[in-house]
Amino acid sequence: MSLLIGLLLAAVPVGADEIKPGSAFLSPEMQRQQQDQGRNPGYLWVEQGEELFSRREGGAPTCTSCHADPKQSLRGAAARYPQVDAASGKLINLEGRIEQCRVDRQKQPAFGYESQDLLSLAAYVASLSRGLPLSVSAEGAAKPYYDAGKAFYERRQGQLNLACKQCHDDLVGQKLRGDTVSHGVGTGYPAYRLEWNGLGSLHRRLRACSLGVRATQFDYGSDDYLALELYLAVRAKDLPMEAPGLRR
Ligand code: HEC
Ligand code: HEC
């Protein structure tokens, strides 16, 4: 911990720094591996998701029944999440939208957050936006959620009394427990993380950061993390989508 405190004391707040994607802070070898579909294990989930997309279950319509030619029809969709759902007025992310289609339109039981099926479908749909600029709105109905997410990002929390901002703005580029601190954006998620030995959602990564400062870990899909996800997305506006990311 003394290392961390030392870093924070030495940190010169950089302010309006240019926000970079998470992969920019990986070693060149890991960057190449992320780009290479044959060597990035996240693509196993993408392939699985592609299969699930047209899987038949009883008489229920498949995803393809309503989303024909997803490579075209859902291209760019993931880059617009989280967003406020017009019907319910609630903020939902990509996982939430897929679950909504699963339950309301396929009339099947929810997959559950962090289940392999939902991760696979989210990775597949996200991969269809690879390279496209993130474009999430903070206006209108999204504004209160954006404000809540920003307040969360800037609030000191946990036993270590640290805000997200203190690491992901003030310590960017510094080494922390073997990682290089990034701007903390979500454009690489779901991501394959070596430490997880598998694919995980952005909310799983957020839970790891909350635990890191000994703060409350919110539930997967909680309103708190959804608002935070929205803030991170607006902060990362125009960055290229890079899911499935590869991380340490
Ligand atoms: C003590 C410093 C610290 C704090 C505080 C912290 N994080 Fe992190 N965070 C890290 C480190 C280290 C990593 C792994 C390296 C990286 O990608 O930055 C990380 C990773 C991330 C990532 C994944 C980035 C990627 O591309 O894989 C996101 C998103 C993130 N943090 C968001 C947050 C949010 C939101 C908060 C506040 C709730 C937070 N972090 C608080 C240190 C911190
Ligand atoms: C019975 C038709 C139907 C089925 C089956 C269906 N969807 Fe949908 N889906 C829709 C409609 C209609 C929308 C637009 C919802 C809206 O914007 O309110 C939508 C929206 C979406 C979106 C967001 C698109 C965007 O541009 O915002 C995604 C992603 C998606 N569906 C994925 C899936 C997946 C994955 C499955 C299978 C698990 C699935 N859907 C099954 C009808 C369906």
XYZ file of C-alpha atoms and ligand atoms in Angstrom:
334
model
C 0.000 0.000 0.000
C 2.862 2.415 0.711
C 3.662 2.102 -2.991
C 0.173 3.255 -3.909
C 0.202 6.160 -1.490
C 3.619 7.182 -2.749
C 2.324 7.153 -6.292
C -0.682 9.242 -5.359
C 1.457 11.831 -3.618
C 3.749 12.006 -6.620
C 0.892 12.103 -9.120
C 0.506 15.243 -11.142
C -3.161 15.482 -12.155
C -3.165 15.567 -15.926
C -6.638 17.041 -16.318
C -7.966 17.076 -19.859
C -5.804 14.195 -20.992
C -6.723 12.400 -24.198
C -8.629 9.247 -23.248
C -7.083 6.092 -24.720
C -8.472 2.567 -25.113
C -7.498 -0.062 -22.538
C -5.359 -1.945 -25.062
C -3.061 1.093 -25.410
C -1.660 0.208 -21.980
C -0.899 -3.441 -22.783
C 2.463 -4.769 -23.892
C 2.937 -4.774 -27.690
C 2.743 -8.581 -27.634
C -0.630 -8.561 -25.840
C -1.895 -5.900 -28.223
C -1.038 -8.156 -31.164
C -2.646 -11.133 -29.441
C -5.861 -9.171 -28.826
C -6.042 -8.280 -32.525
C -5.437 -11.837 -33.709
C -8.700 -13.811 -33.793
C -6.746 -17.085 -33.715
C -4.824 -16.167 -30.552
C -7.344 -14.079 -28.581
C -9.277 -16.638 -26.472
C -12.223 -14.198 -26.270
C -13.128 -15.329 -29.787
C -14.140 -18.744 -28.425
C -17.036 -16.934 -26.711
C -17.782 -14.915 -29.832
C -18.076 -18.143 -31.852
C -20.259 -19.691 -29.173
C -22.450 -16.576 -29.216
C -22.819 -16.776 -32.967
C -24.088 -20.352 -32.601
C -26.502 -19.449 -29.813
C -27.857 -16.635 -31.935
C -29.531 -19.098 -34.287
C -30.088 -21.979 -31.838
C -33.617 -23.420 -31.813
C -35.288 -24.063 -28.441
C -38.728 -25.620 -28.711
C -41.138 -23.359 -30.558
C -39.465 -20.083 -29.515
C -38.230 -17.747 -32.231
C -34.430 -17.658 -32.464
C -32.519 -14.395 -32.270
C -32.040 -14.717 -36.042
C -35.832 -14.925 -36.565
C -36.056 -11.232 -35.686
C -32.472 -10.106 -36.349
C -31.720 -11.542 -39.784
C -28.199 -10.925 -41.097
C -26.933 -9.677 -37.699
C -23.532 -8.743 -39.167
C -25.385 -5.933 -40.920
C -28.517 -5.413 -38.831
C -26.717 -5.296 -35.449
C -23.523 -3.664 -36.670
C -22.950 -0.645 -34.451
C -25.709 -1.584 -31.989
C -23.341 -2.284 -29.067
C -21.683 1.111 -29.533
C -24.947 2.800 -28.466
C -25.223 1.113 -25.040
C -25.984 1.779 -22.225
C -29.106 3.719 -23.211
C -32.480 4.527 -21.714
C -35.062 1.946 -22.747
C -37.967 3.808 -24.304
C -40.619 1.445 -22.912
C -39.535 1.300 -19.265
C -37.618 4.575 -18.971
C -34.799 2.633 -17.279
C -31.139 2.615 -18.175
C -30.064 -0.702 -19.716
C -26.780 -1.964 -21.083
C -26.179 -4.463 -23.874
C -26.552 -7.428 -21.519
C -29.854 -5.959 -20.288
C -31.159 -5.551 -23.844
C -30.281 -9.145 -24.715
C -31.999 -10.411 -21.551
C -35.041 -8.307 -22.440
C -35.257 -9.973 -25.868
C -34.736 -13.363 -24.226
C -37.563 -12.944 -21.716
C -40.087 -10.672 -23.446
C -39.663 -11.768 -27.064
C -38.378 -15.331 -26.928
C -40.462 -16.053 -23.794
C -37.575 -18.034 -22.339
C -36.104 -17.879 -18.811
C -33.425 -15.179 -18.350
C -29.855 -16.356 -18.912
C -28.594 -14.546 -15.776
C -25.807 -11.993 -15.545
C -22.331 -13.498 -16.027
C -23.748 -16.798 -17.324
C -21.708 -18.268 -20.165
C -24.651 -17.937 -22.581
C -25.189 -14.240 -21.883
C -21.447 -13.511 -21.974
C -21.193 -15.315 -25.313
C -24.124 -13.480 -26.873
C -22.879 -10.125 -25.539
C -19.375 -10.843 -26.860
C -20.783 -11.802 -30.250
C -23.014 -8.727 -30.544
C -20.211 -6.465 -29.246
C -17.760 -7.947 -31.769
C -20.079 -6.791 -34.564
C -19.190 -3.210 -33.557
C -15.447 -3.745 -33.432
C -13.556 -0.666 -34.606
C -16.666 1.530 -34.655
C -16.708 4.669 -32.496
C -18.497 4.485 -29.162
C -21.511 6.757 -29.348
C -23.570 6.909 -26.156
C -25.834 9.798 -25.238
C -25.800 11.701 -21.955
C -28.692 13.931 -23.002
C -32.407 13.961 -22.226
C -33.615 10.933 -20.292
C -29.995 9.756 -19.877
C -28.889 12.931 -18.095
C -29.797 11.943 -14.486
C -28.023 8.595 -14.952
C -24.982 10.340 -16.368
C -24.880 12.706 -13.393
C -25.152 9.795 -10.949
C -22.373 7.919 -12.756
C -20.105 10.942 -12.744
C -20.689 11.500 -9.026
C -19.839 7.837 -8.391
C -16.648 8.155 -10.443
C -15.499 11.185 -8.471
C -16.555 10.034 -4.976
C -13.898 8.733 -2.598
C -14.867 5.315 -1.299
C -13.835 2.255 0.629
C -11.303 1.743 3.369
C -8.626 3.182 1.087
C -10.803 6.246 0.521
C -9.981 6.448 -3.180
C -12.132 7.623 -6.082
C -12.051 5.966 -9.514
C -10.753 9.291 -10.774
C -7.687 9.214 -8.534
C -6.418 6.138 -10.309
C -7.917 6.417 -13.781
C -7.157 10.134 -14.287
C -4.330 10.923 -11.900
C -2.236 7.720 -12.067
C -2.618 6.887 -15.774
C 0.523 5.254 -17.107
C 1.870 4.333 -13.649
C 2.538 0.733 -12.660
C 0.277 -0.736 -10.000
C 0.631 -4.386 -8.924
C 2.042 -5.309 -12.313
C -0.626 -3.477 -14.341
C -0.246 -0.164 -16.107
C -3.115 2.033 -14.964
C -5.354 2.932 -17.924
C -8.122 5.497 -18.312
C -10.573 2.841 -17.092
C -12.882 2.682 -20.092
C -15.224 -0.183 -20.931
C -14.728 -0.465 -24.704
C -12.922 -3.834 -24.448
C -15.706 -5.648 -22.556
C -16.705 -8.404 -22.324
C -12.982 -9.185 -22.108
C -10.871 -12.285 -21.656
C -8.779 -11.749 -18.555
C -5.842 -14.042 -17.826
C -6.477 -13.695 -14.085
C -10.061 -14.936 -14.606
C -9.020 -17.638 -16.992
C -12.159 -16.734 -18.898
C -14.403 -14.036 -20.279
C -16.012 -11.508 -17.948
C -18.319 -8.514 -18.187
C -17.467 -4.901 -17.464
C -19.397 -5.184 -14.193
C -17.096 -8.006 -13.114
C -14.126 -5.691 -13.728
C -15.857 -2.882 -11.792
C -16.413 -5.259 -8.881
C -12.679 -6.008 -8.899
C -11.853 -2.279 -8.713
C -14.395 -1.771 -5.893
C -12.820 -4.649 -3.987
C -9.366 -3.210 -4.658
C -10.209 -0.116 -2.601
C -12.192 -2.201 -0.041
C -15.438 -0.497 -1.053
C -18.943 -1.920 -1.547
C -19.143 -4.303 -4.485
C -22.467 -3.665 -6.204
C -24.446 -6.458 -7.838
C -24.018 -7.354 -11.487
C -26.460 -5.197 -13.426
C -27.097 -2.895 -10.432
C -28.308 0.662 -11.050
C -25.075 1.996 -9.535
C -22.821 0.155 -11.979
C -25.163 0.878 -14.891
C -24.907 4.613 -14.216
C -21.136 4.278 -13.864
C -21.001 2.333 -17.132
C -22.898 5.154 -18.840
C -20.490 7.744 -17.486
C -17.458 5.701 -18.598
C -18.995 5.343 -22.076
C -19.685 9.055 -22.486
C -16.173 9.816 -21.247
C -14.836 7.401 -23.884
C -16.952 8.899 -26.701
C -15.587 8.132 -30.183
C -13.071 5.541 -28.971
C -13.113 2.415 -31.129
C -14.959 -0.601 -29.730
C -12.496 -3.415 -29.075
C -14.447 -6.298 -27.516
C -13.479 -9.026 -26.963
C -10.530 -7.371 -25.228
C -7.597 -9.290 -23.811
C -6.377 -8.275 -20.365
C -3.929 -9.413 -17.707
C -6.273 1.944 -6.689
C -6.454 2.359 -8.061
C -7.776 2.073 -8.713
C -9.017 2.558 -8.358
C -9.380 3.473 -7.211
C -9.937 2.063 -9.371
N -9.287 1.301 -10.282
Fe -10.043 0.586 -12.015
N -8.300 -0.347 -12.403
C -7.146 -0.247 -11.664
C -6.115 -1.069 -12.251
C -4.695 -1.233 -11.731
C -6.694 -1.678 -13.384
C -6.038 -2.659 -14.372
C -5.209 -1.879 -15.365
C -6.042 -0.947 -16.187
O -6.645 -1.342 -17.193
O -6.161 0.249 -15.812
C -8.059 -1.180 -13.466
C -8.937 -1.491 -14.482
C -10.149 -0.862 -14.689
C -10.974 -1.031 -15.856
C -10.690 -1.937 -17.045
C -9.994 -1.193 -18.167
C -9.654 -2.127 -19.309
O -9.561 -1.635 -20.455
O -9.506 -3.321 -19.089
C -12.076 -0.231 -15.677
C -13.233 -0.074 -16.650
C -11.937 0.411 -14.404
N -10.755 0.007 -13.824
C -12.849 1.281 -13.863
C -12.780 1.741 -12.538
C -13.851 2.455 -11.895
C -15.145 2.856 -12.554
C -13.432 2.718 -10.618
C -14.208 3.348 -9.481
C -15.318 2.544 -8.993
C -12.088 2.183 -10.499
N -11.752 1.590 -11.667
C -11.285 2.347 -9.379
C -6.966 0.560 -10.556
C -7.965 1.264 -9.911
C -39.562 -11.763 -31.526
C -38.502 -10.885 -32.060
C -37.156 -10.839 -31.340
C -36.398 -11.879 -30.882
C -36.701 -13.359 -30.877
C -35.169 -11.277 -30.401
N -35.199 -9.922 -30.545
Fe -33.708 -8.635 -30.133
N -34.903 -7.062 -30.601
C -36.184 -7.171 -31.106
C -36.750 -5.821 -31.249
C -38.152 -5.495 -31.764
C -35.739 -4.925 -30.818
C -35.814 -3.399 -30.731
C -36.147 -3.087 -29.283
C -36.229 -1.631 -28.978
O -35.451 -0.839 -29.540
O -37.062 -1.272 -28.113
C -34.602 -5.743 -30.443
C -33.390 -5.225 -30.011
C -32.237 -5.977 -29.842
C -30.918 -5.428 -29.661
C -30.558 -3.958 -29.632
C -30.467 -3.415 -31.047
C -30.217 -1.937 -31.073
O -29.924 -1.425 -32.176
O -30.306 -1.272 -30.032
C -30.060 -6.477 -29.513
C -28.567 -6.398 -29.295
C -30.857 -7.679 -29.599
N -32.162 -7.339 -29.805
C -30.349 -8.969 -29.453
C -31.144 -10.109 -29.455
C -30.645 -11.428 -29.113
C -29.208 -11.757 -28.737
C -31.708 -12.283 -29.209
C -31.730 -13.773 -28.895
C -31.329 -14.124 -27.524
C -32.864 -11.489 -29.614
N -32.481 -10.181 -29.733
C -34.115 -12.000 -29.849
C -36.840 -8.333 -31.425
C -36.397 -9.609 -31.114
